[in-house]
Amino acid sequence: MVARRTVSVFGATGSVGRSTLDVIAAHGGAEAWDVQVLTGGSNAALLAEQAKAVRARRAVIQNEQALPALREALSGTGIEAAAGDAALVDAAGERVDVCLSAIAGAAGLAPTLAAIRAGSTLALANKESMVCAGELVRREVAKAGTRILPVDSEHSAIFQVLEERQSDAIDRIILTASGGPFRTFSLEQMRTVTPENAIAHPQWSMGVAISLDSATMFNKGLELIEADQLFPVDSRKIEILVHPQSIIHSMVGYRDGSILAQLGTPDMRTPVAYALGWPKRVDAPVEHLDFVALSRLDFEAPDEIRFPALRIAREAMHAGGLAPCAMNGAKEVAAQAFLDGQIPFLEIAVVVECVMESIDHGSAAASLDDVIAADQGARTLAREVMQRRVRKFA
Ligand code: NDP
Ligand code: MG
């Protein structure tokens, strides 16, 4: 049991958010945790249910049209209700012991920065914050004297086995990847896959956006950039290794030939529990590994021909500045167009690459406004590229 700590969960109604509330419930619920803020996007009914279960102080929904339903569901409970982007940032500005950032996509950046500026320890699932504004986030973390605890499973694994005081002894970081649902597909087979095929992840149960990113392998590309931003290692030393069972969540290799790995069942409640309990380890309501039943672990080299997202992300990482932010913005637009049936699966990477070829690489982000401008610019370009290409194929 951990001591009673103040906690807020941004994106509580999502996949990582629900895992977080499972961990909170498994550790004494409202008796052990003083839950300040829970947030959702549009799902007022679930947000109200969650807020009542943990006796949160405030519930904030991004979609203002959902506010009446949230108010109604919370009436008589004493739990405050609010709505809108400004209300999210305002709630993140309230200092807590640990703020879990699990909003999906670039929309998570502004609340993440507000939580850091408030001095809260940041349990970070929202990888887009590090991809779009890694340098800015790190500057704000240093200024506020706080820290980031990675929740993304690979980065939690690296955080658990990386000897930070010996960063000069690190030989390489090995970021593992499941390979997604199309790991064994030919390009020909990938040409005709549907959104339903693409979001059916073989190992992990996750939100729609990240599931699709796993199918294109843009998720691993984002994680490569996230690892570069989080850990004191030369970006050329970060390798990607396909490991279909998703049991080894990532590894760090040292100069003496030792490789330290973190293993576990593919369940986000483990990295969430690590971040919530840190620096202690706490129980997580997960299945424990059975090595005999598992019997083998497999590994493959990543294939950048079938999964160009890996190459595009590596190039964006090396370009630096706002290039990763532009890549993410273009990717979010192209991915949504695929989910809406407007473009085929393989076009997602093509659209992103076209956008990357036409932007000015490398300028640094001085402020959140710079990041928002780069994100919006890439989204507009992505829409233009799609219109041009759809006309060409029509
Ligand atoms: P989900 O789509 O399941 O949940 C996203 C959450 O964000 C929901 O609470 C949703 O609200 C809310 N939301 C959506 N859009 C907005 C918006 N514009 N403003 C505010 N809130 C919004 O995502 P996941 O839980 O899968 O992923 C969350 C983050 O964690 C992502 O950055 C992802 O990359 C990362 N991550 C996820 C992992 C996983 O296993 N799922 C693993 C590692 C990292 P509502 O549903 O109420 O509309
Ligand atoms: Mg991950």
PDB file of C-alpha atoms in Angstrom, residues 82-206:
ATOM      1  CA  ALA A  82     -16.050  22.063 -15.998  1.00  0.00           C
ATOM      2  CA  ALA A  83     -15.530  21.892 -19.764  1.00  0.00           C
ATOM      3  CA  GLY A  84     -13.307  23.100 -22.594  1.00  0.00           C
ATOM      4  CA  ASP A  85      -9.619  23.356 -23.453  1.00  0.00           C
ATOM      5  CA  ALA A  86      -9.010  26.278 -21.075  1.00  0.00           C
ATOM      6  CA  ALA A  87     -10.622  24.347 -18.203  1.00  0.00           C
ATOM      7  CA  LEU A  88      -8.280  21.408 -18.913  1.00  0.00           C
ATOM      8  CA  VAL A  89      -5.207  23.640 -18.758  1.00  0.00           C
ATOM      9  CA  ASP A  90      -6.548  25.349 -15.639  1.00  0.00           C
ATOM     10  CA  ALA A  91      -7.054  21.958 -13.914  1.00  0.00           C
ATOM     11  CA  ALA A  92      -3.547  20.839 -14.912  1.00  0.00           C
ATOM     12  CA  GLY A  93      -2.191  23.983 -13.291  1.00  0.00           C
ATOM     13  CA  GLU A  94      -3.196  22.672  -9.885  1.00  0.00           C
ATOM     14  CA  ARG A  95      -0.166  21.027  -8.288  1.00  0.00           C
ATOM     15  CA  VAL A  96      -0.468  17.337  -7.331  1.00  0.00           C
ATOM     16  CA  ASP A  97       2.088  14.715  -6.284  1.00  0.00           C
ATOM     17  CA  VAL A  98       1.642  12.921  -9.591  1.00  0.00           C
ATOM     18  CA  CYS A  99      -0.226  13.956 -12.721  1.00  0.00           C
ATOM     19  CA  LEU A 100      -0.882  11.192 -15.229  1.00  0.00           C
ATOM     20  CA  SER A 101      -0.942  12.569 -18.773  1.00  0.00           C
ATOM     21  CA  ALA A 102      -2.927  10.192 -21.017  1.00  0.00           C
ATOM     22  CA  ILE A 103      -4.882  12.358 -23.439  1.00  0.00           C
ATOM     23  CA  ALA A 104      -4.518  10.985 -26.997  1.00  0.00           C
ATOM     24  CA  GLY A 105      -2.481  12.922 -29.563  1.00  0.00           C
ATOM     25  CA  ALA A 106      -1.071  16.437 -29.757  1.00  0.00           C
ATOM     26  CA  ALA A 107      -4.123  17.652 -27.783  1.00  0.00           C
ATOM     27  CA  GLY A 108      -2.322  16.392 -24.662  1.00  0.00           C
ATOM     28  CA  LEU A 109       0.521  18.894 -24.950  1.00  0.00           C
ATOM     29  CA  ALA A 110      -0.995  22.041 -23.385  1.00  0.00           C
ATOM     30  CA  PRO A 111      -2.255  20.290 -20.202  1.00  0.00           C
ATOM     31  CA  THR A 112       1.065  18.404 -19.948  1.00  0.00           C
ATOM     32  CA  LEU A 113       3.029  21.674 -20.002  1.00  0.00           C
ATOM     33  CA  ALA A 114       0.650  23.232 -17.461  1.00  0.00           C
ATOM     34  CA  ALA A 115       1.155  20.257 -15.101  1.00  0.00           C
ATOM     35  CA  ILE A 116       4.934  20.596 -15.372  1.00  0.00           C
ATOM     36  CA  ARG A 117       4.806  24.341 -14.741  1.00  0.00           C
ATOM     37  CA  ALA A 118       2.721  23.671 -11.615  1.00  0.00           C
ATOM     38  CA  GLY A 119       5.569  21.480 -10.346  1.00  0.00           C
ATOM     39  CA  SER A 120       3.655  18.177 -10.440  1.00  0.00           C
ATOM     40  CA  THR A 121       5.617  15.013 -11.112  1.00  0.00           C
ATOM     41  CA  LEU A 122       4.544  13.979 -14.576  1.00  0.00           C
ATOM     42  CA  ALA A 123       3.639  10.344 -15.303  1.00  0.00           C
ATOM     43  CA  LEU A 124       3.766  10.600 -19.077  1.00  0.00           C
ATOM     44  CA  ALA A 125       1.799   8.322 -21.400  1.00  0.00           C
ATOM     45  CA  ASN A 126       1.127  11.091 -23.953  1.00  0.00           C
ATOM     46  CA  LYS A 127       4.220  10.472 -26.109  1.00  0.00           C
ATOM     47  CA  GLU A 128       3.146  13.232 -28.515  1.00  0.00           C
ATOM     48  CA  SER A 129       4.226  15.799 -25.879  1.00  0.00           C
ATOM     49  CA  MET A 130       7.836  14.595 -26.186  1.00  0.00           C
ATOM     50  CA  VAL A 131       7.607  14.202 -29.965  1.00  0.00           C
ATOM     51  CA  CYS A 132       6.093  17.618 -30.669  1.00  0.00           C
ATOM     52  CA  ALA A 133       7.844  19.647 -27.984  1.00  0.00           C
ATOM     53  CA  GLY A 134      10.540  17.517 -26.361  1.00  0.00           C
ATOM     54  CA  GLU A 135      13.038  20.329 -25.906  1.00  0.00           C
ATOM     55  CA  LEU A 136      10.415  22.722 -24.569  1.00  0.00           C
ATOM     56  CA  VAL A 137       9.089  20.081 -22.166  1.00  0.00           C
ATOM     57  CA  ARG A 138      12.600  19.327 -20.891  1.00  0.00           C
ATOM     58  CA  ARG A 139      13.323  23.031 -20.386  1.00  0.00           C
ATOM     59  CA  GLU A 140      10.109  23.475 -18.401  1.00  0.00           C
ATOM     60  CA  VAL A 141      10.849  20.353 -16.319  1.00  0.00           C
ATOM     61  CA  ALA A 142      14.269  21.765 -15.402  1.00  0.00           C
ATOM     62  CA  LYS A 143      12.798  25.189 -14.616  1.00  0.00           C
ATOM     63  CA  ALA A 144      10.063  23.743 -12.396  1.00  0.00           C
ATOM     64  CA  GLY A 145      12.486  21.321 -10.711  1.00  0.00           C
ATOM     65  CA  THR A 146      10.176  18.397 -11.332  1.00  0.00           C
ATOM     66  CA  ARG A 147      10.582  15.114 -13.221  1.00  0.00           C
ATOM     67  CA  ILE A 148       9.048  12.879 -15.858  1.00  0.00           C
ATOM     68  CA  LEU A 149       8.211   9.240 -15.121  1.00  0.00           C
ATOM     69  CA  PRO A 150       7.628   7.477 -18.461  1.00  0.00           C
ATOM     70  CA  VAL A 151       4.452   5.389 -18.758  1.00  0.00           C
ATOM     71  CA  ASP A 152       4.825   4.258 -22.365  1.00  0.00           C
ATOM     72  CA  SER A 153       5.757   0.604 -21.717  1.00  0.00           C
ATOM     73  CA  GLU A 154       9.066   0.674 -23.651  1.00  0.00           C
ATOM     74  CA  HIS A 155      10.192   3.872 -21.959  1.00  0.00           C
ATOM     75  CA  SER A 156       9.119   2.634 -18.541  1.00  0.00           C
ATOM     76  CA  ALA A 157      11.237  -0.471 -19.221  1.00  0.00           C
ATOM     77  CA  ILE A 158      14.257   1.641 -20.206  1.00  0.00           C
ATOM     78  CA  PHE A 159      13.730   3.919 -17.185  1.00  0.00           C
ATOM     79  CA  GLN A 160      13.718   0.837 -14.949  1.00  0.00           C
ATOM     80  CA  VAL A 161      17.012  -0.587 -16.266  1.00  0.00           C
ATOM     81  CA  LEU A 162      18.964   2.507 -17.276  1.00  0.00           C
ATOM     82  CA  GLU A 163      21.762   3.463 -14.903  1.00  0.00           C
ATOM     83  CA  GLU A 164      21.544   7.201 -15.434  1.00  0.00           C
ATOM     84  CA  ARG A 165      24.687   7.959 -13.433  1.00  0.00           C
ATOM     85  CA  GLN A 166      26.630   5.766 -15.830  1.00  0.00           C
ATOM     86  CA  SER A 167      25.260   7.129 -19.080  1.00  0.00           C
ATOM     87  CA  ASP A 168      28.761   7.035 -20.626  1.00  0.00           C
ATOM     88  CA  ALA A 169      28.722   3.234 -20.136  1.00  0.00           C
ATOM     89  CA  ILE A 170      25.586   2.790 -22.265  1.00  0.00           C
ATOM     90  CA  ASP A 171      26.313   1.079 -25.542  1.00  0.00           C
ATOM     91  CA  ARG A 172      22.783   1.069 -26.962  1.00  0.00           C
ATOM     92  CA  ILE A 173      19.082   1.215 -26.209  1.00  0.00           C
ATOM     93  CA  ILE A 174      17.017  -1.548 -27.788  1.00  0.00           C
ATOM     94  CA  LEU A 175      13.437  -0.461 -28.281  1.00  0.00           C
ATOM     95  CA  THR A 176      11.244  -3.513 -28.831  1.00  0.00           C
ATOM     96  CA  ALA A 177       8.255  -3.485 -31.196  1.00  0.00           C
ATOM     97  CA  SER A 178       5.485  -6.054 -31.578  1.00  0.00           C
ATOM     98  CA  GLY A 179       5.398  -5.389 -35.333  1.00  0.00           C
ATOM     99  CA  GLY A 180       1.628  -4.805 -35.183  1.00  0.00           C
ATOM    100  CA  PRO A 181      -1.126  -6.725 -36.986  1.00  0.00           C
ATOM    101  CA  PHE A 182       0.620  -6.552 -40.401  1.00  0.00           C
ATOM    102  CA  ARG A 183       4.060  -7.763 -39.294  1.00  0.00           C
ATOM    103  CA  THR A 184       3.966 -10.683 -41.742  1.00  0.00           C
ATOM    104  CA  PHE A 185       1.960  -8.950 -44.507  1.00  0.00           C
ATOM    105  CA  SER A 186       3.440  -8.179 -47.931  1.00  0.00           C
ATOM    106  CA  LEU A 187       3.033  -4.659 -49.354  1.00  0.00           C
ATOM    107  CA  GLU A 188       0.499  -6.174 -51.744  1.00  0.00           C
ATOM    108  CA  GLN A 189      -1.559  -7.478 -48.819  1.00  0.00           C
ATOM    109  CA  MET A 190      -1.306  -4.159 -46.973  1.00  0.00           C
ATOM    110  CA  ARG A 191      -2.772  -2.348 -49.976  1.00  0.00           C
ATOM    111  CA  THR A 192      -6.321  -3.492 -49.191  1.00  0.00           C
ATOM    112  CA  VAL A 193      -6.465  -3.667 -45.373  1.00  0.00           C
ATOM    113  CA  THR A 194      -9.432  -2.049 -43.624  1.00  0.00           C
ATOM    114  CA  PRO A 195      -9.552   0.114 -40.463  1.00  0.00           C
ATOM    115  CA  GLU A 196     -10.999  -2.903 -38.599  1.00  0.00           C
ATOM    116  CA  ASN A 197      -7.942  -5.008 -39.611  1.00  0.00           C
ATOM    117  CA  ALA A 198      -5.575  -2.191 -38.674  1.00  0.00           C
ATOM    118  CA  ILE A 199      -6.852  -1.513 -35.163  1.00  0.00           C
ATOM    119  CA  ALA A 200      -6.962  -5.192 -34.132  1.00  0.00           C
ATOM    120  CA  HIS A 201      -3.632  -5.298 -32.288  1.00  0.00           C
ATOM    121  CA  PRO A 202      -2.288  -8.812 -31.662  1.00  0.00           C
ATOM    122  CA  GLN A 203      -0.877  -8.149 -28.147  1.00  0.00           C
ATOM    123  CA  TRP A 204      -2.066  -4.906 -26.611  1.00  0.00           C
ATOM    124  CA  SER A 205      -5.547  -3.525 -25.949  1.00  0.00           C
ATOM    125  CA  MET A 206      -5.262   0.223 -26.655  1.00  0.00           C
TER     126      MET A 206
END
